[in-house]
Coordinates of N, CA, C and O in Angstrom, one line a residue:
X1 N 210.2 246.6 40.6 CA 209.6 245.4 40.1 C 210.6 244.5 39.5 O 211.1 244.8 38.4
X2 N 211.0 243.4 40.2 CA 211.6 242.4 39.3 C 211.0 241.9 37.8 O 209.9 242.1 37.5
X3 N 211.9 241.4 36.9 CA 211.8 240.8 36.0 C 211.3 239.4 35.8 O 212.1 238.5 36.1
X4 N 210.3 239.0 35.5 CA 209.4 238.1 35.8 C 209.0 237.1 34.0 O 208.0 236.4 33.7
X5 N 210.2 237.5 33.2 CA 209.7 236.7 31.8 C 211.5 236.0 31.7 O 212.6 236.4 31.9
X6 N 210.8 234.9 31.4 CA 211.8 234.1 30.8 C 211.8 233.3 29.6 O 210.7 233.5 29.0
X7 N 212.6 232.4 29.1 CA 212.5 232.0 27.7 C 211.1 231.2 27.3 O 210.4 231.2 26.2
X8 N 210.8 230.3 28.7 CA 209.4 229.3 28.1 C 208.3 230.5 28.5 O 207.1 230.0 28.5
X9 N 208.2 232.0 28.9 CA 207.1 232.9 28.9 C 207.1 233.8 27.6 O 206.1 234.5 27.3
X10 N 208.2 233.7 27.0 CA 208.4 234.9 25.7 C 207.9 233.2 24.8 O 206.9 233.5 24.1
X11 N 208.1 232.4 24.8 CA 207.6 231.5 23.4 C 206.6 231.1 23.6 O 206.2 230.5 22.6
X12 N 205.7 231.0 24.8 CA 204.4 231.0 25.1 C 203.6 232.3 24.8 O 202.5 232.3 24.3
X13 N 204.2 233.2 25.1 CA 203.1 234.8 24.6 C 203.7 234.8 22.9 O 203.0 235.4 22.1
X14 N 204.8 234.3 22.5 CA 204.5 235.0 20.7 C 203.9 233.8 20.4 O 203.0 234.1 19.7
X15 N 203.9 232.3 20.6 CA 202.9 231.6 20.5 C 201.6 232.2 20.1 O 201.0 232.3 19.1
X16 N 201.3 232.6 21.1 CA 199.8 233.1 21.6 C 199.2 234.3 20.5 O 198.2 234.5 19.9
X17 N 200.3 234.9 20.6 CA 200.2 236.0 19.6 C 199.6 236.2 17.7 O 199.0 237.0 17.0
X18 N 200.6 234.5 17.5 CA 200.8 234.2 16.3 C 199.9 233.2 16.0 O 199.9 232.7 14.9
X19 N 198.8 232.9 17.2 CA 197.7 232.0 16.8 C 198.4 230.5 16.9 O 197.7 229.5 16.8
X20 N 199.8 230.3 17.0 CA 200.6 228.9 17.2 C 200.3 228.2 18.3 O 199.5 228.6 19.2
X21 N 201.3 226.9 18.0 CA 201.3 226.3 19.0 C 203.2 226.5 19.4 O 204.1 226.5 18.6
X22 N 203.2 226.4 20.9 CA 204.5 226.7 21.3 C 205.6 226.2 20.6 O 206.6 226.8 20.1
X23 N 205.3 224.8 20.7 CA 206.2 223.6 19.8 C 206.3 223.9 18.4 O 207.2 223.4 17.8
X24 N 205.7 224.5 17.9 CA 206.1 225.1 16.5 C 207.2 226.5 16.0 O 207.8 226.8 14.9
X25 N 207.1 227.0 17.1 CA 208.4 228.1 16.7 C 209.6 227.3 17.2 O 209.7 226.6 18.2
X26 N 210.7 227.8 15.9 CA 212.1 227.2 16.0 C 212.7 228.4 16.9 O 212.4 229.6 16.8
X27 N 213.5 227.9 17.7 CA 214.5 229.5 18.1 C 215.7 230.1 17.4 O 216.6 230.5 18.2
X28 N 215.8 230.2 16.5 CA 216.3 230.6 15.3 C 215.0 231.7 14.4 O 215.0 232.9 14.1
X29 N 213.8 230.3 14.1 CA 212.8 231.2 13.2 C 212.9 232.4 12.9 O 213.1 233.0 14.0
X30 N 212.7 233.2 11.8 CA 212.5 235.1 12.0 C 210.8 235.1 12.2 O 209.9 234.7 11.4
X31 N 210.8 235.7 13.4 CA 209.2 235.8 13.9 C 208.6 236.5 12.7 O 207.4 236.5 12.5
X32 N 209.4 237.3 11.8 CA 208.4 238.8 11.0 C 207.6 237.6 9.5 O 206.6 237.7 8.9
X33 N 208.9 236.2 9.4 CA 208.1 235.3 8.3 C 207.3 234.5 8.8 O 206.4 234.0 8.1
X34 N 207.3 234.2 10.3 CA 206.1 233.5 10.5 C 204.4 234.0 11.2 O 203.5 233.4 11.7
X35 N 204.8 235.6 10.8 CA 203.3 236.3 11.0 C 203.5 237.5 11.8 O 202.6 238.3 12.0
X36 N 204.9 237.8 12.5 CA 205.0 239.0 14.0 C 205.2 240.5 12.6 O 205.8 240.8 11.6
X37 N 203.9 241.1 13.5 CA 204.0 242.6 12.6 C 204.4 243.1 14.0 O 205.0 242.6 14.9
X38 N 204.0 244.4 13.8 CA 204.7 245.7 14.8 C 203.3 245.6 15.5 O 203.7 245.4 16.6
X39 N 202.4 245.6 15.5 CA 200.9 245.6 16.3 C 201.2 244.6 17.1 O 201.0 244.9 18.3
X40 N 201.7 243.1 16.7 CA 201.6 242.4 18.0 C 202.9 242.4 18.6 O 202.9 242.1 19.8
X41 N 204.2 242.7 17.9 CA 205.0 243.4 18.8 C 204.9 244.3 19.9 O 205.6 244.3 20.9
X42 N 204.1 245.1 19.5 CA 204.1 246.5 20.7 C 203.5 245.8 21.5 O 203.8 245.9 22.7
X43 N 202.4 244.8 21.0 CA 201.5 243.9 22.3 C 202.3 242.7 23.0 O 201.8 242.0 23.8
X44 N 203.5 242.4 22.7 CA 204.1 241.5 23.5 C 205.3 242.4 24.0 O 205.9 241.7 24.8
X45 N 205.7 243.6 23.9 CA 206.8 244.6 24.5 C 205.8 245.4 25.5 O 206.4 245.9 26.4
X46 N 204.3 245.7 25.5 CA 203.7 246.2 26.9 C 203.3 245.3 27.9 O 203.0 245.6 29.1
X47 N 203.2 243.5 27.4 CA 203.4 242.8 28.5 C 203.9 242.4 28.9 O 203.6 241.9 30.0
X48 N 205.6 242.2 28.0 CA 207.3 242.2 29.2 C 207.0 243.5 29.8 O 206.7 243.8 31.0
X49 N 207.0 244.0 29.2 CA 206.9 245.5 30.5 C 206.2 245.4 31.5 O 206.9 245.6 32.5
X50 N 204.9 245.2 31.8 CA 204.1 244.8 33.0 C 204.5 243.7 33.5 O 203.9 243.3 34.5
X51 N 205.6 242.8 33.0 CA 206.0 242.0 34.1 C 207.5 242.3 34.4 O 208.3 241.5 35.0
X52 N 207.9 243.5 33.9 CA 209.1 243.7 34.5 C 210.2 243.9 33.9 O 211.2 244.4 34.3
X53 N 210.0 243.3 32.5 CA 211.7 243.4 31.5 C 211.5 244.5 30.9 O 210.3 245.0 30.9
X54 N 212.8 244.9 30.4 CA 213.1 246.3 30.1 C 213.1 245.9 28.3 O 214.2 245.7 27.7
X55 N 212.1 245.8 27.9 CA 211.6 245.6 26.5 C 211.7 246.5 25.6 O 210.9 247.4 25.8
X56 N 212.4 246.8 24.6 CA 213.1 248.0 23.7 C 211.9 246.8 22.4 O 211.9 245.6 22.1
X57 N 211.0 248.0 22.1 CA 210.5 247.4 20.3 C 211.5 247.9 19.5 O 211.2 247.5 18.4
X58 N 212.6 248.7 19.5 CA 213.3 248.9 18.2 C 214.1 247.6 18.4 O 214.0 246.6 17.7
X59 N 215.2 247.7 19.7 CA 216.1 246.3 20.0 C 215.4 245.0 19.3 O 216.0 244.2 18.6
X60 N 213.7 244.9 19.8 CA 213.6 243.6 19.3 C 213.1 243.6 18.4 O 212.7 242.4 18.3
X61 N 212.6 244.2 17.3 CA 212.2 244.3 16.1 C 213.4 244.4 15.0 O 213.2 244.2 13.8
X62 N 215.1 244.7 15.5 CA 215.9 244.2 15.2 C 216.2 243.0 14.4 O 216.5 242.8 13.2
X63 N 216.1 242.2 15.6 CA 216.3 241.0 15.6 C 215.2 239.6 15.8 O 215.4 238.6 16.5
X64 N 214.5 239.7 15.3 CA 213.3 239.3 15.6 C 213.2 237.3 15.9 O 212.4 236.5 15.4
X65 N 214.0 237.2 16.7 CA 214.0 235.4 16.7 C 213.9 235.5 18.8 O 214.2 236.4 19.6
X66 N 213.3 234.1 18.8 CA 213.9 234.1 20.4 C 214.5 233.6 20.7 O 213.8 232.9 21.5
X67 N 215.4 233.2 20.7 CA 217.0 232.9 20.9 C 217.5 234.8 21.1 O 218.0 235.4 22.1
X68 N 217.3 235.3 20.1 CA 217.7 237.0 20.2 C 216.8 237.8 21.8 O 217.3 238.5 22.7
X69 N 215.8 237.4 21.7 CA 215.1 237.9 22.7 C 215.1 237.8 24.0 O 214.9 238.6 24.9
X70 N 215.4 236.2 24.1 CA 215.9 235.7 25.3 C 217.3 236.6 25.8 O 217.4 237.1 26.9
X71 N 218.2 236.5 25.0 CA 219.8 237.0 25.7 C 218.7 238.5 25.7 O 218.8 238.7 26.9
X72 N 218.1 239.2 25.4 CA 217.8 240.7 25.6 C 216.8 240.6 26.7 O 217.1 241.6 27.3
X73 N 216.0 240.2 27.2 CA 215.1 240.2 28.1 C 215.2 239.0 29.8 O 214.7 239.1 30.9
X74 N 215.9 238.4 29.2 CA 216.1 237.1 30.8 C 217.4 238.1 30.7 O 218.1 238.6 29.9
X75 N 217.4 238.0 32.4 CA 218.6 238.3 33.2 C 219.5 237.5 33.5 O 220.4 237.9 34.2

């Protein structure tokens, strides 16, 4: 299965996640201050996985911005 998430599909699903709107996350922001717990993490790391990226929740709980997530998940 190819890899099928890229940068405007990862800020559209933590959007989604965080009750936002797209245009409101910075890519910089730390997702954990603007609402990302480990519950909707694991829920946005089983659906890069069903589309194909090799999604690590320790790697991205790490680092928790997308800008970080993008270089770890787009090919």
């Amino acid at each position: 299965m190819s890899n099928t998430v890229d940068r405007d599909q990862i800020v559209r699903d933590v959007a989604e996640v965080l009750s936002m709107r797209a245009e409101q996350l910075g890519d910089d922001a730390d997702l954990g201050d603007e609402g990302l717990d480990s519950v909707r993490l694991m829920t946005l790391v089983e659906r890069w996985r069903g589309a194909g990226a090799d999604a690590d929740f320790a790697e991205l709980a790490e680092e928790p911005t997308i800008n970080a997530w993008v270089q770890v998940l787009c090919p």
